[in-house]
PDB file of C-alpha atoms in Angstrom:
ATOM      1  CA  MET A1359      38.590  37.497  50.258  1.00 60.00           C
ATOM      2  CA  ASN A1360      40.937  36.136  47.683  1.00 72.00           C
ATOM      3  CA  LYS A1361      42.074  33.414  49.883  1.00 78.00           C
ATOM      4  CA  ASN A1362      38.750  32.378  50.651  1.00 79.00           C
ATOM      5  CA  LYS A1363      37.940  32.306  46.867  1.00 80.00           C
ATOM      6  CA  GLN A1364      40.974  30.097  46.050  1.00 82.00           C
ATOM      7  CA  LEU A1365      40.208  27.589  48.842  1.00 82.00           C
ATOM      8  CA  PHE A1366      36.642  27.571  47.809  1.00 79.00           C
ATOM      9  CA  LYS A1367      37.997  26.645  44.207  1.00 82.00           C
ATOM     10  CA  ARG A1368      40.328  23.880  45.722  1.00 84.00           C
ATOM     11  CA  GLN A1369      37.552  22.402  47.612  1.00 84.00           C
ATOM     12  CA  LEU A1370      35.049  22.659  44.988  1.00 84.00           C
ATOM     13  CA  PRO A1371      34.732  19.171  44.621  1.00 85.00           C
ATOM     14  CA  LEU A1372      33.882  18.660  48.295  1.00 84.00           C
ATOM     15  CA  GLN A1373      31.717  21.390  48.224  1.00 84.00           C
ATOM     16  CA  LEU A1374      29.602  19.876  45.406  1.00 86.00           C
ATOM     17  CA  MET A1375      29.373  16.871  47.694  1.00 88.00           C
ATOM     18  CA  VAL A1376      28.160  18.741  50.615  1.00 88.00           C
ATOM     19  CA  LEU A1377      25.373  20.636  48.268  1.00 88.00           C
ATOM     20  CA  PRO A1378      22.773  17.657  47.837  1.00 89.00           C
ATOM     21  CA  GLY A1379      22.906  17.361  51.989  1.00 89.00           C
ATOM     22  CA  ILE A1380      22.324  21.306  52.343  1.00 91.00           C
ATOM     23  CA  ILE A1381      19.295  21.075  49.718  1.00 92.00           C
ATOM     24  CA  PHE A1382      17.734  18.266  51.501  1.00 93.00           C
ATOM     25  CA  MET A1383      18.008  19.786  54.849  1.00 91.00           C
ATOM     26  CA  LEU A1384      16.395  22.767  53.411  1.00 91.00           C
ATOM     27  CA  ILE A1385      13.379  21.107  51.978  1.00 90.00           C
ATOM     28  CA  PHE A1386      12.773  18.499  54.553  1.00 89.00           C
ATOM     29  CA  SER A1387      13.964  20.255  57.726  1.00 85.00           C
ATOM     30  CA  TYR A1388      13.696  24.045  57.456  1.00 88.00           C
ATOM     31  CA  TYR A1389      11.220  24.400  54.967  1.00 86.00           C
ATOM     32  CA  PRO A1390       8.326  22.518  56.880  1.00 83.00           C
ATOM     33  CA  ILE A1391       8.953  24.594  60.157  1.00 85.00           C
ATOM     34  CA  TYR A1392       6.792  27.132  57.959  1.00 85.00           C
ATOM     35  CA  GLY A1393       3.963  24.629  58.714  1.00 84.00           C
ATOM     36  CA  LEU A1394       3.968  25.623  62.145  1.00 85.00           C
ATOM     37  CA  THR A1395       1.831  28.420  61.389  1.00 87.00           C
ATOM     38  CA  ILE A1396      -1.106  26.097  61.536  1.00 88.00           C
ATOM     39  CA  ALA A1397      -1.009  26.298  64.954  1.00 88.00           C
ATOM     40  CA  PHE A1398      -1.947  29.715  65.051  1.00 90.00           C
ATOM     41  CA  LYS A1399      -4.695  29.386  62.504  1.00 88.00           C
ATOM     42  CA  ASN A1400      -8.162  27.810  62.142  1.00 86.00           C
ATOM     43  CA  TYR A1401      -6.869  25.270  59.262  1.00 84.00           C
ATOM     44  CA  THR A1402      -8.896  22.730  57.216  1.00 81.00           C
ATOM     45  CA  VAL A1403      -8.341  20.362  54.297  1.00 77.00           C
ATOM     46  CA  ILE A1404      -9.841  22.999  51.890  1.00 80.00           C
ATOM     47  CA  ASP A1405      -7.554  25.894  53.178  1.00 77.00           C
ATOM     48  CA  THR A1406      -3.804  26.576  52.403  1.00 80.00           C
ATOM     49  CA  LEU A1407      -1.322  27.858  54.681  1.00 78.00           C
ATOM     50  CA  SER A1408      -1.795  31.211  53.564  1.00 80.00           C
ATOM     51  CA  THR A1409      -5.438  31.394  53.209  1.00 82.00           C
ATOM     52  CA  ALA A1410      -6.551  29.774  56.619  1.00 84.00           C
ATOM     53  CA  ARG A1411      -7.907  32.404  59.029  1.00 86.00           C
ATOM     54  CA  TRP A1412      -5.601  33.281  62.082  1.00 87.00           C
ATOM     55  CA  VAL A1413      -6.826  32.822  65.598  1.00 87.00           C
ATOM     56  CA  GLY A1414      -3.845  33.631  67.474  1.00 85.00           C
ATOM     57  CA  LEU A1415      -3.443  31.462  71.004  1.00 88.00           C
ATOM     58  CA  GLU A1416      -6.881  30.140  70.543  1.00 89.00           C
ATOM     59  CA  ASN A1417      -5.735  26.570  69.741  1.00 88.00           C
ATOM     60  CA  PHE A1418      -3.269  26.711  72.904  1.00 90.00           C
ATOM     61  CA  ARG A1419      -6.174  27.598  74.997  1.00 91.00           C
ATOM     62  CA  ILE A1420      -8.016  24.543  73.863  1.00 89.00           C
ATOM     63  CA  VAL A1421      -5.291  22.373  74.460  1.00 88.00           C
ATOM     64  CA  ALA A1422      -4.692  23.800  77.902  1.00 88.00           C
ATOM     65  CA  THR A1423      -8.411  22.976  78.953  1.00 89.00           C
ATOM     66  CA  ASP A1424      -8.879  19.387  77.344  1.00 88.00           C
ATOM     67  CA  LYS A1425      -8.963  16.953  80.086  1.00 89.00           C
ATOM     68  CA  TYR A1426      -8.249  14.035  77.298  1.00 89.00           C
ATOM     69  CA  PHE A1427      -5.102  15.843  76.519  1.00 89.00           C
ATOM     70  CA  TRP A1428      -4.026  16.133  79.959  1.00 91.00           C
ATOM     71  CA  GLY A1429      -4.504  12.561  80.503  1.00 91.00           C
ATOM     72  CA  SER A1430      -2.263  11.535  77.702  1.00 91.00           C
ATOM     73  CA  VAL A1431       0.539  13.782  79.360  1.00 91.00           C
ATOM     74  CA  VAL A1432       0.278  11.886  82.834  1.00 92.00           C
ATOM     75  CA  ASN A1433       0.122   8.299  80.771  1.00 93.00           C
ATOM     76  CA  THR A1434       3.447   9.657  78.550  1.00 93.00           C
ATOM     77  CA  LEU A1435       5.256  10.760  81.731  1.00 91.00           C
ATOM     78  CA  GLY A1436       4.357   7.928  83.700  1.00 92.00           C
ATOM     79  CA  ILE A1437       5.635   5.601  81.051  1.00 93.00           C
ATOM     80  CA  SER A1438       8.818   7.725  80.297  1.00 91.00           C
ATOM     81  CA  MET A1439       9.869   7.891  84.047  1.00 92.00           C
ATOM     82  CA  LEU A1440       9.646   4.266  84.122  1.00 92.00           C
ATOM     83  CA  LYS A1441      11.706   3.776  81.133  1.00 91.00           C
ATOM     84  CA  LEU A1442      14.269   6.063  82.502  1.00 89.00           C
ATOM     85  CA  LEU A1443      14.587   3.861  85.588  1.00 91.00           C
ATOM     86  CA  ILE A1444      14.248   0.824  83.866  1.00 92.00           C
ATOM     87  CA  GLY A1445      15.153   1.080  79.953  1.00 89.00           C
ATOM     88  CA  PHE A1446      17.917   3.701  80.844  1.00 91.00           C
ATOM     89  CA  THR A1447      20.039   1.418  83.197  1.00 92.00           C
ATOM     90  CA  THR A1448      19.369  -1.916  81.992  1.00 93.00           C
ATOM     91  CA  PRO A1449      21.485  -1.337  78.817  1.00 93.00           C
ATOM     92  CA  ILE A1450      24.355  -0.072  81.186  1.00 93.00           C
ATOM     93  CA  VAL A1451      24.285  -3.096  83.197  1.00 93.00           C
ATOM     94  CA  LEU A1452      24.052  -5.579  80.351  1.00 93.00           C
ATOM     95  CA  ALA A1453      26.819  -3.844  78.747  1.00 92.00           C
ATOM     96  CA  ILE A1454      29.062  -4.523  81.851  1.00 92.00           C
ATOM     97  CA  LEU A1455      28.064  -8.059  81.785  1.00 91.00           C
ATOM     98  CA  ILE A1456      28.786  -8.904  78.053  1.00 91.00           C
ATOM     99  CA  TYR A1457      31.923  -6.727  78.493  1.00 89.00           C
ATOM    100  CA  GLU A1458      32.992  -9.112  81.638  1.00 87.00           C
ATOM    101  CA  LEU A1459      32.389 -12.369  79.398  1.00 87.00           C
ATOM    102  CA  GLU A1460      35.285 -14.196  78.322  1.00 84.00           C
ATOM    103  CA  ASP A1461      36.098 -13.494  74.473  1.00 83.00           C
ATOM    104  CA  GLY A1462      34.739 -16.499  72.800  1.00 85.00           C
ATOM    105  CA  PRO A1463      31.398 -17.998  70.958  1.00 88.00           C
ATOM    106  CA  PHE A1464      29.192 -17.518  73.947  1.00 89.00           C
ATOM    107  CA  LYS A1465      30.027 -13.873  74.373  1.00 87.00           C
ATOM    108  CA  LYS A1466      29.367 -13.192  70.226  1.00 87.00           C
ATOM    109  CA  ILE A1467      26.041 -15.279  70.417  1.00 89.00           C
ATOM    110  CA  SER A1468      24.985 -13.094  73.512  1.00 88.00           C
ATOM    111  CA  GLN A1469      25.626 -10.080  71.958  1.00 87.00           C
ATOM    112  CA  THR A1470      23.687 -11.120  68.632  1.00 88.00           C
ATOM    113  CA  ILE A1471      20.578 -12.282  70.584  1.00 90.00           C
ATOM    114  CA  SER A1472      20.430  -8.970  72.669  1.00 90.00           C
ATOM    115  CA  TYR A1473      20.693  -7.180  69.331  1.00 89.00           C
ATOM    116  CA  LEU A1474      17.995  -9.179  67.448  1.00 90.00           C
ATOM    117  CA  PRO A1475      14.660  -7.701  68.719  1.00 91.00           C
ATOM    118  CA  HIS A1476      15.899  -3.896  67.972  1.00 91.00           C
ATOM    119  CA  PHE A1477      15.607  -4.803  64.155  1.00 91.00           C
ATOM    120  CA  LEU A1478      11.973  -6.296  64.277  1.00 90.00           C
ATOM    121  CA  SER A1479       9.029  -3.804  63.908  1.00 90.00           C
ATOM    122  CA  TRP A1480       6.521  -3.372  66.567  1.00 92.00           C
ATOM    123  CA  ILE A1481       3.993  -4.915  64.252  1.00 91.00           C
ATOM    124  CA  ILE A1482       5.914  -8.139  64.663  1.00 92.00           C
ATOM    125  CA  LEU A1483       6.965  -7.746  68.386  1.00 91.00           C
ATOM    126  CA  GLY A1484       3.671  -6.313  69.403  1.00 90.00           C
ATOM    127  CA  GLY A1485       1.957  -9.434  68.009  1.00 91.00           C
ATOM    128  CA  MET A1486       4.150 -11.534  70.013  1.00 92.00           C
ATOM    129  CA  VAL A1487       3.733  -9.566  73.111  1.00 92.00           C
ATOM    130  CA  ILE A1488      -0.230 -10.005  72.448  1.00 92.00           C
ATOM    131  CA  ASN A1489       0.106 -13.615  71.942  1.00 92.00           C
ATOM    132  CA  TRP A1490       2.245 -14.192  75.111  1.00 92.00           C
ATOM    133  CA  LEU A1491      -0.166 -11.867  77.449  1.00 91.00           C
ATOM    134  CA  SER A1492      -3.240 -13.587  76.152  1.00 90.00           C
ATOM    135  CA  THR A1493      -5.579 -16.052  78.333  1.00 89.00           C
ATOM    136  CA  SER A1494      -3.587 -18.868  76.631  1.00 87.00           C
ATOM    137  CA  GLY A1495      -0.328 -17.277  76.062  1.00 86.00           C
ATOM    138  CA  MET A1496       2.963 -18.179  77.560  1.00 90.00           C
ATOM    139  CA  ILE A1497       2.797 -15.761  80.473  1.00 90.00           C
ATOM    140  CA  ASN A1498      -0.521 -17.252  81.738  1.00 89.00           C
ATOM    141  CA  GLN A1499       0.802 -21.008  81.135  1.00 90.00           C
ATOM    142  CA  ILE A1500       3.999 -20.149  83.506  1.00 90.00           C
ATOM    143  CA  PHE A1501       2.279 -18.541  86.138  1.00 87.00           C
ATOM    144  CA  LEU A1502      -0.554 -21.263  86.363  1.00 88.00           C
ATOM    145  CA  GLY A1503       2.014 -23.949  86.434  1.00 86.00           C
ATOM    146  CA  LEU A1504       3.803 -21.967  89.344  1.00 86.00           C
ATOM    147  CA  GLY A1505       0.678 -21.713  91.048  1.00 83.00           C
ATOM    148  CA  LEU A1506       0.891 -18.050  91.050  1.00 83.00           C
ATOM    149  CA  MET A1507      -2.575 -17.557  89.440  1.00 82.00           C
ATOM    150  CA  ASP A1508      -5.726 -19.446  89.977  1.00 84.00           C
ATOM    151  CA  LYS A1509      -7.167 -18.673  86.465  1.00 87.00           C
ATOM    152  CA  PRO A1510      -5.886 -17.144  83.138  1.00 88.00           C
ATOM    153  CA  VAL A1511      -6.159 -13.306  82.569  1.00 88.00           C
ATOM    154  CA  ASN A1512      -5.479 -11.276  79.514  1.00 90.00           C
ATOM    155  CA  PHE A1513      -2.929  -8.795  81.003  1.00 90.00           C
ATOM    156  CA  LEU A1514      -3.397  -6.246  78.082  1.00 90.00           C
ATOM    157  CA  LEU A1515      -7.035  -5.879  79.158  1.00 90.00           C
ATOM    158  CA  ASP A1516      -6.020  -4.396  82.526  1.00 89.00           C
ATOM    159  CA  ALA A1517      -5.195  -0.696  82.138  1.00 89.00           C
ATOM    160  CA  ASP A1518      -3.393  -0.708  85.488  1.00 91.00           C
ATOM    161  CA  LYS A1519      -0.830  -2.867  84.068  1.00 91.00           C
ATOM    162  CA  TYR A1520      -0.394  -1.036  80.694  1.00 93.00           C
ATOM    163  CA  TRP A1521       2.564   0.924  81.885  1.00 93.00           C
ATOM    164  CA  MET A1522       4.799  -1.841  83.177  1.00 93.00           C
ATOM    165  CA  ILE A1523       3.908  -3.810  80.069  1.00 93.00           C
ATOM    166  CA  ALA A1524       4.917  -0.905  77.664  1.00 93.00           C
ATOM    167  CA  VAL A1525       7.999  -0.518  79.709  1.00 94.00           C
ATOM    168  CA  LEU A1526       9.365  -3.965  79.973  1.00 93.00           C
ATOM    169  CA  ALA A1527       8.350  -4.573  76.213  1.00 93.00           C
ATOM    170  CA  ASP A1528      10.478  -1.408  75.069  1.00 93.00           C
ATOM    171  CA  THR A1529      13.299  -2.402  77.372  1.00 93.00           C
ATOM    172  CA  TRP A1530      13.497  -6.030  76.011  1.00 93.00           C
ATOM    173  CA  LYS A1531      13.205  -4.658  72.375  1.00 93.00           C
ATOM    174  CA  GLU A1532      15.923  -1.791  72.775  1.00 91.00           C
ATOM    175  CA  ALA A1533      18.362  -2.918  75.631  1.00 91.00           C
ATOM    176  CA  GLY A1534      20.608  -4.709  73.587  1.00 90.00           C
ATOM    177  CA  TRP A1535      21.057  -2.469  70.894  1.00 91.00           C
ATOM    178  CA  GLY A1536      21.666   0.397  73.542  1.00 90.00           C
ATOM    179  CA  THR A1537      24.752  -1.618  74.820  1.00 91.00           C
ATOM    180  CA  ILE A1538      26.859  -0.635  71.547  1.00 90.00           C
ATOM    181  CA  LEU A1539      27.859   2.620  72.718  1.00 89.00           C
ATOM    182  CA  TYR A1540      28.753   1.288  76.021  1.00 92.00           C
ATOM    183  CA  LEU A1541      30.735  -1.776  74.729  1.00 91.00           C
ATOM    184  CA  ALA A1542      32.610   0.740  72.228  1.00 90.00           C
ATOM    185  CA  THR A1543      33.468   2.788  74.949  1.00 90.00           C
ATOM    186  CA  MET A1544      34.907   0.020  77.231  1.00 90.00           C
ATOM    187  CA  ALA A1545      36.704  -1.372  74.493  1.00 87.00           C
ATOM    188  CA  GLY A1546      38.895   1.946  74.611  1.00 88.00           C
ATOM    189  CA  ILE A1547      39.798   1.531  78.207  1.00 88.00           C
ATOM    190  CA  ASP A1548      43.353   0.780  78.737  1.00 88.00           C
ATOM    191  CA  PRO A1549      43.654  -2.872  80.127  1.00 87.00           C
ATOM    192  CA  THR A1550      46.599  -1.879  82.183  1.00 89.00           C
ATOM    193  CA  TYR A1551      44.078  -0.079  84.528  1.00 88.00           C
ATOM    194  CA  TYR A1552      42.560  -3.477  85.417  1.00 88.00           C
ATOM    195  CA  GLU A1553      45.920  -5.229  85.597  1.00 87.00           C
ATOM    196  CA  ALA A1554      47.019  -2.717  88.352  1.00 90.00           C
ATOM    197  CA  ALA A1555      43.998  -2.950  90.130  1.00 88.00           C
ATOM    198  CA  SER A1556      44.005  -6.776  89.976  1.00 88.00           C
ATOM    199  CA  ILE A1557      47.464  -6.200  91.493  1.00 86.00           C
ATOM    200  CA  ASP A1558      46.451  -4.210  94.167  1.00 84.00           C
ATOM    201  CA  GLY A1559      43.759  -6.971  95.206  1.00 85.00           C
ATOM    202  CA  ALA A1560      40.672  -5.366  93.571  1.00 84.00           C
ATOM    203  CA  GLY A1561      37.727  -7.798  92.702  1.00 86.00           C
ATOM    204  CA  ARG A1562      35.755  -7.432  89.378  1.00 86.00           C
ATOM    205  CA  LEU A1563      33.118  -5.414  91.276  1.00 88.00           C
ATOM    206  CA  ARG A1564      35.593  -2.983  92.700  1.00 90.00           C
ATOM    207  CA  GLN A1565      37.066  -2.607  89.443  1.00 89.00           C
ATOM    208  CA  ILE A1566      33.673  -2.073  87.586  1.00 90.00           C
ATOM    209  CA  ILE A1567      33.000   0.774  90.244  1.00 89.00           C
ATOM    210  CA  SER A1568      36.407   2.390  90.152  1.00 89.00           C
ATOM    211  CA  ILE A1569      37.337   1.950  86.467  1.00 90.00           C
ATOM    212  CA  THR A1570      34.763   1.019  84.205  1.00 90.00           C
ATOM    213  CA  LEU A1571      32.048   3.373  85.090  1.00 90.00           C
ATOM    214  CA  PRO A1572      34.015   6.430  85.634  1.00 89.00           C
ATOM    215  CA  HIS A1573      35.264   5.981  81.719  1.00 89.00           C
ATOM    216  CA  LEU A1574      31.396   5.613  80.948  1.00 90.00           C
ATOM    217  CA  ARG A1575      30.477   8.805  82.782  1.00 87.00           C
ATOM    218  CA  THR A1576      30.335  10.962  79.744  1.00 86.00           C
ATOM    219  CA  ILE A1577      28.439   8.690  77.447  1.00 89.00           C
ATOM    220  CA  ILE A1578      26.010   7.966  80.315  1.00 89.00           C
ATOM    221  CA  SER A1579      25.590  11.520  80.552  1.00 86.00           C
ATOM    222  CA  LEU A1580      24.958  12.145  77.066  1.00 86.00           C
ATOM    223  CA  ASN A1581      22.256   9.326  76.857  1.00 88.00           C
ATOM    224  CA  LEU A1582      20.907  10.670  80.039  1.00 87.00           C
ATOM    225  CA  ILE A1583      20.344  14.217  78.607  1.00 86.00           C
ATOM    226  CA  LEU A1584      18.775  12.769  75.190  1.00 85.00           C
ATOM    227  CA  THR A1585      16.585  10.638  77.429  1.00 87.00           C
ATOM    228  CA  ILE A1586      15.420  13.644  79.765  1.00 86.00           C
ATOM    229  CA  SER A1587      14.666  15.519  76.721  1.00 84.00           C
ATOM    230  CA  SER A1588      12.467  12.980  75.416  1.00 85.00           C
ATOM    231  CA  LEU A1589      10.155  12.488  78.373  1.00 86.00           C
ATOM    232  CA  LEU A1590       7.319  13.960  76.498  1.00 85.00           C
ATOM    233  CA  LYS A1591       8.024  11.753  73.575  1.00 82.00           C
ATOM    234  CA  SER A1592       6.665   8.194  73.482  1.00 79.00           C
ATOM    235  CA  ASN A1593       6.710   5.086  71.069  1.00 82.00           C
ATOM    236  CA  LEU A1594       4.175   5.663  68.853  1.00 87.00           C
ATOM    237  CA  ASP A1595       4.184   2.488  67.006  1.00 89.00           C
ATOM    238  CA  GLN A1596       4.501   0.564  70.349  1.00 91.00           C
ATOM    239  CA  THR A1597       1.322   2.261  71.500  1.00 91.00           C
ATOM    240  CA  LEU A1598      -0.650   1.796  68.342  1.00 90.00           C
ATOM    241  CA  VAL A1599       0.009  -2.058  68.453  1.00 92.00           C
ATOM    242  CA  LEU A1600      -0.722  -2.389  72.110  1.00 92.00           C
ATOM    243  CA  MET A1601      -3.323  -0.140  72.626  1.00 92.00           C
ATOM    244  CA  ASN A1602      -7.075  -1.382  72.830  1.00 89.00           C
ATOM    245  CA  SER A1603     -10.328  -0.115  74.267  1.00 87.00           C
ATOM    246  CA  GLN A1604      -9.950  -1.501  77.620  1.00 90.00           C
ATOM    247  CA  ASN A1605      -6.381  -0.124  78.372  1.00 91.00           C
ATOM    248  CA  ARG A1606      -6.677   3.374  76.369  1.00 90.00           C
ATOM    249  CA  SER A1607      -7.223   5.124  79.327  1.00 90.00           C
ATOM    250  CA  HIS A1608      -3.577   4.209  80.708  1.00 92.00           C
ATOM    251  CA  ALA A1609      -2.192   3.653  77.119  1.00 91.00           C
ATOM    252  CA  GLU A1610      -3.092   6.994  75.412  1.00 92.00           C
ATOM    253  CA  VAL A1611       0.097   8.928  75.206  1.00 92.00           C
ATOM    254  CA  ILE A1612       0.789  12.285  73.565  1.00 90.00           C
ATOM    255  CA  ASP A1613       2.096  11.524  70.382  1.00 89.00           C
ATOM    256  CA  SER A1614      -0.861   8.727  69.720  1.00 90.00           C
ATOM    257  CA  TYR A1615      -3.285  11.811  70.871  1.00 90.00           C
ATOM    258  CA  VAL A1616      -1.956  14.163  68.372  1.00 89.00           C
ATOM    259  CA  TYR A1617      -1.922  11.195  65.775  1.00 88.00           C
ATOM    260  CA  ARG A1618      -5.719  10.514  66.601  1.00 88.00           C
ATOM    261  CA  MET A1619      -6.581  14.429  66.655  1.00 86.00           C
ATOM    262  CA  GLY A1620      -4.632  15.302  63.583  1.00 84.00           C
ATOM    263  CA  LEU A1621      -5.289  12.410  61.094  1.00 82.00           C
ATOM    264  CA  THR A1622      -8.418  10.512  62.489  1.00 82.00           C
ATOM    265  CA  GLN A1623     -10.416  13.411  63.374  1.00 82.00           C
ATOM    266  CA  GLY A1624      -8.995  16.285  60.804  1.00 81.00           C
ATOM    267  CA  ASP A1625      -8.091  18.525  63.537  1.00 84.00           C
ATOM    268  CA  PHE A1626      -4.618  19.800  62.182  1.00 87.00           C
ATOM    269  CA  SER A1627      -4.681  22.841  64.125  1.00 89.00           C
ATOM    270  CA  TYR A1628      -4.956  21.529  67.519  1.00 88.00           C
ATOM    271  CA  ALA A1629      -2.634  18.733  66.801  1.00 88.00           C
ATOM    272  CA  THR A1630      -0.008  21.095  65.493  1.00 88.00           C
ATOM    273  CA  ALA A1631      -0.331  23.298  68.617  1.00 90.00           C
ATOM    274  CA  VAL A1632       0.116  20.288  70.919  1.00 89.00           C
ATOM    275  CA  GLY A1633       3.110  19.264  68.826  1.00 87.00           C
ATOM    276  CA  LEU A1634       4.895  22.706  68.864  1.00 88.00           C
ATOM    277  CA  GLY A1635       4.158  22.726  72.962  1.00 88.00           C
ATOM    278  CA  VAL A1636       5.912  19.561  73.375  1.00 88.00           C
ATOM    279  CA  SER A1637       8.814  20.468  71.088  1.00 87.00           C
ATOM    280  CA  ILE A1638       9.384  23.653  73.382  1.00 88.00           C
ATOM    281  CA  VAL A1639       9.285  21.982  76.576  1.00 88.00           C
ATOM    282  CA  SER A1640      11.456  19.245  75.106  1.00 87.00           C
ATOM    283  CA  VAL A1641      14.107  21.951  74.321  1.00 87.00           C
ATOM    284  CA  ILE A1642      13.769  23.291  77.664  1.00 89.00           C
ATOM    285  CA  LEU A1643      14.204  19.911  79.342  1.00 86.00           C
ATOM    286  CA  LEU A1644      17.434  19.190  77.205  1.00 84.00           C
ATOM    287  CA  VAL A1645      18.936  22.815  78.344  1.00 86.00           C
ATOM    288  CA  ILE A1646      17.935  21.722  81.995  1.00 85.00           C
ATOM    289  CA  ALA A1647      19.371  18.337  81.865  1.00 83.00           C
ATOM    290  CA  ASN A1648      22.835  19.520  80.178  1.00 81.00           C
ATOM    291  CA  GLN A1649      23.153  22.460  82.936  1.00 82.00           C
ATOM    292  CA  ILE A1650      22.864  19.678  85.614  1.00 79.00           C
ATOM    293  CA  THR A1651      25.399  17.300  84.014  1.00 77.00           C
ATOM    294  CA  LYS A1652      27.406  19.935  83.558  1.00 76.00           C
ATOM    295  CA  LYS A1653      27.800  20.291  87.416  1.00 73.00           C
ATOM    296  CA  PHE A1654      28.502  16.885  87.702  1.00 69.00           C
ATOM    297  CA  ASN A1655      30.862  16.450  85.033  1.00 67.00           C
ATOM    298  CA  GLU A1656      32.601  19.921  85.442  1.00 61.00           C
ATOM    299  CA  GLU A1657      31.968  20.279  81.652  1.00 58.00           C
ATOM    300  CA  SER A1658      29.168  20.686  79.034  1.00 58.00           C
ATOM    301  CA  VAL A1659      28.434  17.355  77.106  1.00 57.00           C
ATOM    302  CA  LEU A1660      26.528  19.166  74.582  1.00 57.00           C
TER     303      LEU A1660
END
């Protein structure tokens, strides 16, 4: 005990530096957890957390029988699965392509251009996408010029096309930024591996398959776990910008539905119940994904 006291005194400046972070976590991360009790209450704006009437699992029963909620679940899973197939693999391929480039101005410019969309908000990028996909936009002009279309159409008014539009737009925005971890990992690969493989007659494709991808296995597994655990999460900013009355049937995701029910219609208990349920399922998916990758990597990533 005396040793611990002496150690604490010696580290007092460091302990004081950590203290603001602990206070921040308590106030903004742990104290709000108490607000989850709203999911089990009939909460209104005239109530407080303590005075609202308890209703047990009634809100969850309403959620389970709400067809509009399940419609948003289908849209969320559909978009998330497409993002898993396209948005997850694209940064890996792009990172390998950038890594294979010769060091020089072109490589630096390529990296900068690929990063740029990440730093722009969906208000800006969404406006660009809406303009490009309008009847007089760039996409229509290209398709008409190539003879692929007879007349211009507004792609965002076609609900059946929304999933792919959302996925491709999100991939365009985040693919470059997603290459950072992969490029950092590849920068740490011993170049003698490539030299030895080249001497043995291995081409660039064989070197990528036998050297680069195995070294990326851990970081790919980690990103895959986080992606799978977020299958029920969607990009709210993107949805609010691109969704309209014509494509709502395919654009409404869980996050936008919770936003609409909670803030627009004032049903805070219902929205909290949905959010709590999604969080629980996300944790379950996180554990399952970690166990699956553990079997392939023979070690736990998380």
